[in-house]
Every structure is written in structure tokens, then in C-alpha cells.
CSV table of C-alpha atoms in Angstrom, one decimal:
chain,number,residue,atom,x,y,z
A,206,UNK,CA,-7.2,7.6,-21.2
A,207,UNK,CA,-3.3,6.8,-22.1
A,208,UNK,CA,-3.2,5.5,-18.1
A,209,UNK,CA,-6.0,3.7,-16.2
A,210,UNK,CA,-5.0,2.8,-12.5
A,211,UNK,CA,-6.8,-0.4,-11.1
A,212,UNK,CA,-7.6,-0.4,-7.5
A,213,UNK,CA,-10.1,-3.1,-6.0
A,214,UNK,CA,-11.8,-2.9,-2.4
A,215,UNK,CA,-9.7,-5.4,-0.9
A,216,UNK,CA,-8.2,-8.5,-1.6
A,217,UNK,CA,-8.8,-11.6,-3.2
A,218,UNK,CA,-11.8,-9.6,-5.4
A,219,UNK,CA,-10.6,-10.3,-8.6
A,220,UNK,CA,-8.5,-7.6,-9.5
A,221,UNK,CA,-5.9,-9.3,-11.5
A,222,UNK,CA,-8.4,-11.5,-13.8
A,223,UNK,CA,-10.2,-7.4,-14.1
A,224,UNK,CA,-6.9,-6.1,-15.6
A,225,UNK,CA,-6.4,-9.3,-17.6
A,226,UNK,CA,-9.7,-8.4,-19.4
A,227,UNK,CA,-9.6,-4.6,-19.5
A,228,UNK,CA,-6.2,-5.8,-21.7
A,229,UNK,CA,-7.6,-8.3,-23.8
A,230,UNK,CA,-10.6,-6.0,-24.6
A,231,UNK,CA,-8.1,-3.0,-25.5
A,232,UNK,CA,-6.0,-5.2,-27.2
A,233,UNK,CA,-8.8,-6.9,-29.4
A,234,UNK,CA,-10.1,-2.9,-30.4
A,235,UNK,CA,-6.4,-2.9,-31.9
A,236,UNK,CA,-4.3,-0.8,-28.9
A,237,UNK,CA,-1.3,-1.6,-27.7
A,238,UNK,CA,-1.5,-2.4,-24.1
A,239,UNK,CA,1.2,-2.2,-20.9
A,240,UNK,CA,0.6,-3.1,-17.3
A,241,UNK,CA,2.3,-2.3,-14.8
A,242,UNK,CA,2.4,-3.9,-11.1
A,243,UNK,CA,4.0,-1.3,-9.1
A,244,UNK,CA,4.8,-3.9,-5.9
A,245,UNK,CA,4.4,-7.8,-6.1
A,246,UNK,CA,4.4,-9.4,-3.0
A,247,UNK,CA,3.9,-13.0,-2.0
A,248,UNK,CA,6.2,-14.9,-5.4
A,249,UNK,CA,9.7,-15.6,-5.3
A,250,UNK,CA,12.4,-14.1,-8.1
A,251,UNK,CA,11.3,-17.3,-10.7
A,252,UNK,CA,7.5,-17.3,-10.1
A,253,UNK,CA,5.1,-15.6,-12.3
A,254,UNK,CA,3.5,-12.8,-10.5
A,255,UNK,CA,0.2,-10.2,-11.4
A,256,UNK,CA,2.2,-9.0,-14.4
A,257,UNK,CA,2.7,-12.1,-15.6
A,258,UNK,CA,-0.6,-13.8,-15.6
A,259,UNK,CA,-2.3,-10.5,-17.0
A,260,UNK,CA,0.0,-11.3,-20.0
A,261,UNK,CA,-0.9,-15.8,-20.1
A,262,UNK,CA,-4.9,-14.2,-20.5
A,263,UNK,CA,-4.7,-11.3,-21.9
A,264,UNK,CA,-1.8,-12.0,-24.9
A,265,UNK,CA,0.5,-9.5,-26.3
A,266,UNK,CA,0.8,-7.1,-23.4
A,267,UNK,CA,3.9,-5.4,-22.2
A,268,UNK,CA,4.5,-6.5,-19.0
A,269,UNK,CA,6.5,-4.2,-16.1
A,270,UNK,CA,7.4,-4.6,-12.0
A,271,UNK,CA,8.9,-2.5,-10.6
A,272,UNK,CA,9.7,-4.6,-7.2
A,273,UNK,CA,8.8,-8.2,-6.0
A,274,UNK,CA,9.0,-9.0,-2.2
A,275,UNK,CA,8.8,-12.9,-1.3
A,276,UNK,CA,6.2,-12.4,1.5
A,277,UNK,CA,2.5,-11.9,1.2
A,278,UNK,CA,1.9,-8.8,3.0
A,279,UNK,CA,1.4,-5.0,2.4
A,280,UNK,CA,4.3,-4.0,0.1
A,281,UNK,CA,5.8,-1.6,2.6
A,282,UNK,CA,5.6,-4.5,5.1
A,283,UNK,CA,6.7,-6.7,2.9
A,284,UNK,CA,9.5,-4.1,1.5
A,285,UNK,CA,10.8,-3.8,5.3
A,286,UNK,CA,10.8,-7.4,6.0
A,287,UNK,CA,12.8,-8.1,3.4
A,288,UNK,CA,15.6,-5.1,4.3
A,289,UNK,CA,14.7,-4.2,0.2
A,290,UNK,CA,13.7,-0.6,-1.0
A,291,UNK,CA,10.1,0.3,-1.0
A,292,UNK,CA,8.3,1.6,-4.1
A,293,UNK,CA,7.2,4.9,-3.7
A,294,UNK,CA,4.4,6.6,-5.4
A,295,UNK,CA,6.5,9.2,-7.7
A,296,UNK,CA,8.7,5.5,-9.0
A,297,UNK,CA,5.0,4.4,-9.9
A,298,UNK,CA,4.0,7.5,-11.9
A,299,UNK,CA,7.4,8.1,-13.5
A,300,UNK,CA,7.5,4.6,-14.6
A,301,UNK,CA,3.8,4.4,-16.0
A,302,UNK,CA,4.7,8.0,-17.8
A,303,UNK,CA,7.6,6.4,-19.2
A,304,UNK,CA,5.2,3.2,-20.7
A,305,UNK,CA,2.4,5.9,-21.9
A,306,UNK,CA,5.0,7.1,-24.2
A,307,UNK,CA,5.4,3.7,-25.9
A,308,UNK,CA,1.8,2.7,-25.6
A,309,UNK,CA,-1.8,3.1,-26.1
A,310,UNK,CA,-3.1,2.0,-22.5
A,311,UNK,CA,-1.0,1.6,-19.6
A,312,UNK,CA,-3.2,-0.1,-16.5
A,313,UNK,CA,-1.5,-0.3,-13.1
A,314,UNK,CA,-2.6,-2.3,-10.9
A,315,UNK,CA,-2.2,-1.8,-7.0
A,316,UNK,CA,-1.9,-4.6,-4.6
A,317,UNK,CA,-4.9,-5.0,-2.0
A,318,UNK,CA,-6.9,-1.7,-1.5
A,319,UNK,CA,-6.3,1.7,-2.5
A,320,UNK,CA,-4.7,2.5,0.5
A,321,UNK,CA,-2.6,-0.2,1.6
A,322,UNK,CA,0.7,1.3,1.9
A,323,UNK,CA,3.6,1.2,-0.5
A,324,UNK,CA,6.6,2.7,2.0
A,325,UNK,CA,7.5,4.1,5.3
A,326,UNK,CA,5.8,7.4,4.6
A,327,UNK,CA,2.6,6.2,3.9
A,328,UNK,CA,2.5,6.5,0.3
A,329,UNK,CA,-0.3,4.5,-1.7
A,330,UNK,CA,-1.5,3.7,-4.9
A,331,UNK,CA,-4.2,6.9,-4.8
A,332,UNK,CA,-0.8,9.2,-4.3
A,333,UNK,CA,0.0,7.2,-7.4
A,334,UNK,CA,-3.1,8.0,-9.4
A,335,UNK,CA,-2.9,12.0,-7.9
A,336,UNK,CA,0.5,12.4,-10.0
A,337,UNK,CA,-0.6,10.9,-12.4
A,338,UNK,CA,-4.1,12.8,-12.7
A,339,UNK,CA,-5.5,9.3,-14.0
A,340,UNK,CA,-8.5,7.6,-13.7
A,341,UNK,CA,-9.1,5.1,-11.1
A,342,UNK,CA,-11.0,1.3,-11.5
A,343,UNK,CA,-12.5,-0.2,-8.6
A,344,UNK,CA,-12.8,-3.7,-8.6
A,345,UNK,CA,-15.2,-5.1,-6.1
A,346,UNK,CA,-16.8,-8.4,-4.7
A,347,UNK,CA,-20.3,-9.0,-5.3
A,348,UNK,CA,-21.2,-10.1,-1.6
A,349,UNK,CA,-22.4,-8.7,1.3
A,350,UNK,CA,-20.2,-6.3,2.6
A,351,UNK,CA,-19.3,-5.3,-0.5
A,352,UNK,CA,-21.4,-1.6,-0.5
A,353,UNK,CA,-18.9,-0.4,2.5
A,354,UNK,CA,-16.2,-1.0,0.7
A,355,UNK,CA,-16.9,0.5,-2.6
A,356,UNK,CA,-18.2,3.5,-1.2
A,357,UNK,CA,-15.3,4.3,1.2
A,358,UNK,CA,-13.0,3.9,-1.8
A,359,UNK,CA,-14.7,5.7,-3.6
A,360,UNK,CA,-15.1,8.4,-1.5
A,361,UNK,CA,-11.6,8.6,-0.4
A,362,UNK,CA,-10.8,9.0,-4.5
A,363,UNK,CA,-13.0,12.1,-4.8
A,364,UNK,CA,-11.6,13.4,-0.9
A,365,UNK,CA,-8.2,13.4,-3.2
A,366,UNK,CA,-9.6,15.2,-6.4
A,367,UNK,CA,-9.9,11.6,-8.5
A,368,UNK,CA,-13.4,10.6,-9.5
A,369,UNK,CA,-13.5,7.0,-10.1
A,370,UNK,CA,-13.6,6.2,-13.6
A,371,UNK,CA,-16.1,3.3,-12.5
A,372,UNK,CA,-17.0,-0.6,-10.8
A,373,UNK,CA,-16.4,-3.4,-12.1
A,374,UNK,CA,-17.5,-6.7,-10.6
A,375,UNK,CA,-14.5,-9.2,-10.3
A,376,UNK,CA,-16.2,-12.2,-9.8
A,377,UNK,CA,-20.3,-12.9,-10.0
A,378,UNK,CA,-21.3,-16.0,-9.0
A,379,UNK,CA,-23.1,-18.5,-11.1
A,380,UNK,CA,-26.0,-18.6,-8.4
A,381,UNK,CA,-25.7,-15.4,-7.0
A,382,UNK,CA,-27.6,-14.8,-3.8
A,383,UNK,CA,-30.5,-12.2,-2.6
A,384,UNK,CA,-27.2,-9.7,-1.8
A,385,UNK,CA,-25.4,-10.1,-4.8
A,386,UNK,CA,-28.3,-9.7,-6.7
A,387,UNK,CA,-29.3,-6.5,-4.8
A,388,UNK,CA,-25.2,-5.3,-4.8
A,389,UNK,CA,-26.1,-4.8,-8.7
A,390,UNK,CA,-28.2,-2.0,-8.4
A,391,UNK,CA,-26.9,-0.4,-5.3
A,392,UNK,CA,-23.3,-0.6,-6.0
A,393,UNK,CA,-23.1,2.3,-8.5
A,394,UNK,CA,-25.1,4.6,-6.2
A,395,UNK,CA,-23.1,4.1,-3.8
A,396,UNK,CA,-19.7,4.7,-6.1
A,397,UNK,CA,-21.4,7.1,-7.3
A,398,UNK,CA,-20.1,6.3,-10.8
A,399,UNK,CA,-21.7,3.7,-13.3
A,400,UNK,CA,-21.1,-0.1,-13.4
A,401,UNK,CA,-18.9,-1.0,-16.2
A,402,UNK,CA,-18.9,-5.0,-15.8
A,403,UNK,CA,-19.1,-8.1,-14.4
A,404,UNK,CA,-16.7,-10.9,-14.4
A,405,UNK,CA,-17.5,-14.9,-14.4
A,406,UNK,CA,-16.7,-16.7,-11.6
A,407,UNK,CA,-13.6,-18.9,-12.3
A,408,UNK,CA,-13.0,-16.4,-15.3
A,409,UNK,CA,-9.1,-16.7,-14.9
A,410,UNK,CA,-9.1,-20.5,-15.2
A,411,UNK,CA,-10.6,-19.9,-19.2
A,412,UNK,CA,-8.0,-20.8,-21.7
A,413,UNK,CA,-6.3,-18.3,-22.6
A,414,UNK,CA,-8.0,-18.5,-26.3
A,415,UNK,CA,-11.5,-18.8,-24.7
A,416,UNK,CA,-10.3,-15.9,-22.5
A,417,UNK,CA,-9.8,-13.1,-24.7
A,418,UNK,CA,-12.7,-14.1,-26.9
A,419,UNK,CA,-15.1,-13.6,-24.2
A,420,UNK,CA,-13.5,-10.4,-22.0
A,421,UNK,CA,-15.1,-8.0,-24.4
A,422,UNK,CA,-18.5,-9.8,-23.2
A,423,UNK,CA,-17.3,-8.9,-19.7
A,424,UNK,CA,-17.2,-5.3,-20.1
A,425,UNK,CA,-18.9,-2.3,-20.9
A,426,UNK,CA,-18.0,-0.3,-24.2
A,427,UNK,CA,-15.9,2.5,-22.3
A,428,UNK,CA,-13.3,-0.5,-21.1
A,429,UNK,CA,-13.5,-1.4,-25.2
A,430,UNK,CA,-16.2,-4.3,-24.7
A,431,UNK,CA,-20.4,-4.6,-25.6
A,432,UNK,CA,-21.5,-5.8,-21.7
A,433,UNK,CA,-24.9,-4.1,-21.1
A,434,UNK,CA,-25.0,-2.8,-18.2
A,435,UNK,CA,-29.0,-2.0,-18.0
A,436,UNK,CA,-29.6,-5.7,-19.8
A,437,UNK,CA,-27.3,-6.8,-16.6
A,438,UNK,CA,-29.0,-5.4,-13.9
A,439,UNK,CA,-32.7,-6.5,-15.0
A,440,UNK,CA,-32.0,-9.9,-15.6
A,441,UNK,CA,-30.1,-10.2,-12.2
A,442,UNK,CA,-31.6,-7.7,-9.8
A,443,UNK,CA,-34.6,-8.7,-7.6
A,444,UNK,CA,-37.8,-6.9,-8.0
A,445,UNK,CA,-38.5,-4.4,-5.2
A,446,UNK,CA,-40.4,-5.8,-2.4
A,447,UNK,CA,-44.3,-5.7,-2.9
């Protein structure tokens, strides 16, 4: 798995803190780790962007954009706004080949869904992952609404020949609620591919020390960590109405 794309089923689910630990993990079973963000949007040229802060958690990562747009929108809106080239999917897979070459695990991460669209053609982060003929991570909320999500995006991956690889949870709540709790069983049924972790709420805001010692914790042992994904879901799923 030289190249694992990282998709999540909207925004704001934690997909950046999911990468962060997906690199710390590989990086702590001794590989040497790149990430990629194919289109920043919403950070000016000095900020730190996704890239960036995948490298203050996760440590010695390579770290690659291939365009930043100042606005906080869909990258081909943002692109247009901004009168600056689009990324395209073949720029994506060419430059994530390139990093494979140089690397143990290249993860690109997309920006919003997996098909919010990258230029004026309609191209997307799944047309990425199709030339590439790599996995797929969804990263997904733990709230209602959340089985909808998963399973279109999910579904539109296999529609395309790309079986997600599997879900991670980006954020579980410290008190999670009757949903959330339910979401943990019913979230890989309806992926139709296995659970593969679950991140703390507030997870980014670790130290960066604190950080890498726990993302192994986070994840299951095919993203390089020891989470337990059965030990998981009986200790936070309900029991089944009597």
C-alpha cells in the first residue's frame, strides 16, 4: 500500500487529525511517510495549511501542495475565483507517483468529500484514486446523519472500481449519544468495509509528543496501530432493544 488516498464524508469530520495519525502510526512502525494535499483552500501564501499541521502531530513527514487558493471554498471554486490554475486529477496522481518513489506511504488527502470538484471539468479526488488504482480512507462523523454519508461514498468508490480500504471515525465524543453509539455498529455495514478506528475528540489539540504516543491507540493494526475494533464496539454500542 505504497499510496493511501484519504477522503472523509464531508467537512469539518476530522480528516486532517485522521492523516495526522495514520502518519504518526506509520512512522512509529519505522516507514517513511509523505502527504500530500492536492488543493488547500481557505490559508493565505504564509499560513500553515493541512500539509503542514499533519507534519506539527505527526513529526518527520514529508510534506507536499501542490496549490493553495486564499478562499474557503471547493478548490475549483476557489481556483476560479482566484483567476489561478486548477489542480487536476492526473497533477494529483503524477505527483503522489513521483513521492511513492522516495517513500514508504504516501497519504493524500482531498479537501471536503470525495467528490467535491478540483477543476472546470469536474475532476475529483476519486478520478485521483482511479489513476492511481489506490485505496481509499473514509473519514466520517460519528452523529446522526453520518450513515448517508458513508454509504454514498462508499458506494460511489465501488460504482468507480475502488473498494474502500475502510472507516475511520474522526472524532468520537467523550459522551457519545444513543446515535453515535449505534453509528459504531452500523457504520461498517453500511461501508461495507470494516472499521479501522476511532479518534478522540479534541485529538489535534494533544501535544505533539502526547500525539504520536497515542495515534497508534487510535487505529487498527492494518493503519500500523493495536485499536480493537471488536473491544470498541462492545464497550460503546448499546445493547439491542429487549
Amino acid at each position: 500500500m505504497p499510496v493511501l488516498v484519504i477522503t472523509g464524508t464531508g467537512t469539518e469530520v476530522g480528516k486532517t487529525v485522521t492523516t495526522a495519525a495514520v502518519a504518526a502510526a506509520a512512522v512509529a512502525s519505522g516507514r517513511s511517510v509523505a502527504v500530500l494535499k492536492a488543493a488547500q483552500t481557505g490559508v493565505g501564501p504564509d499560513e500553515r495549511g493541512d500539509a503542514a499541521e499533519v507534519v506539527r502531530l505527526a513529526g518527520p513527514v514529508t510534506a507536499s501542495e501542490i496549490a493553495r487558493y486564499p478562499e474557503p471554498l471547493a478548490p475549483g471554486t476557489a481556483a476560479r475565483r482566484a483567476g489561478r490554475a486548477p489542480v487536476r486529477p492526473q497533477e494529483v496522481a503524477e505527483t503522489a507517483a513521483k513521492l511513492a518513489t522516495e517513500h514508504d506511504l504516501v497519504l493524500v488527502e482531498g479537501a471536503g468529500g470525495l467528490l467535491v470538484r478540483f477543476d472546470e471539468a469536474g475532476g475529483t479526488l476519486a478520478d485521483a484514486a482511479q489513476l492511481l488504482r489506490a485505496p481509499v480512507l473514509v473519514v466520517a462523523s460519528a452523529h446522526l446523519g453520518t450513515l448517508n454519508t458513508t454509504e454514498l461514498t462508499a458506494r460511489e468508490l465501488r460504482g468507480r472500481g475502488l473498494d474502500p480500504l475502510g472507516v475511520v471515525i474522526g472524532s468520537w465524543p467523550a459522551e457519545p449519544d444513543l446515535a453515535s453509539r449505534c453509528n459504531v455498529a452500523d457504520l461498517p455495514y453500511v461501508a461495507g468495509a470494516p472499521l479501522l478506528g476511532a479518534l478522540p475528540d479534541g485529538a489535534g489539540a494533544l501535544a505533539p509528543a502526547d500525539f504520536r504516543t497515542a495515534a497508534p491507540g487510535w487505529l487498527a493494526p492494518r493503519l500500523n496501530g493495536r485499536w480493537d475494533a471488536a473491544a470498541f464496539t462492545q464497550r460503546e454500542a448499546p445493547a439491542p432493544f429487549a
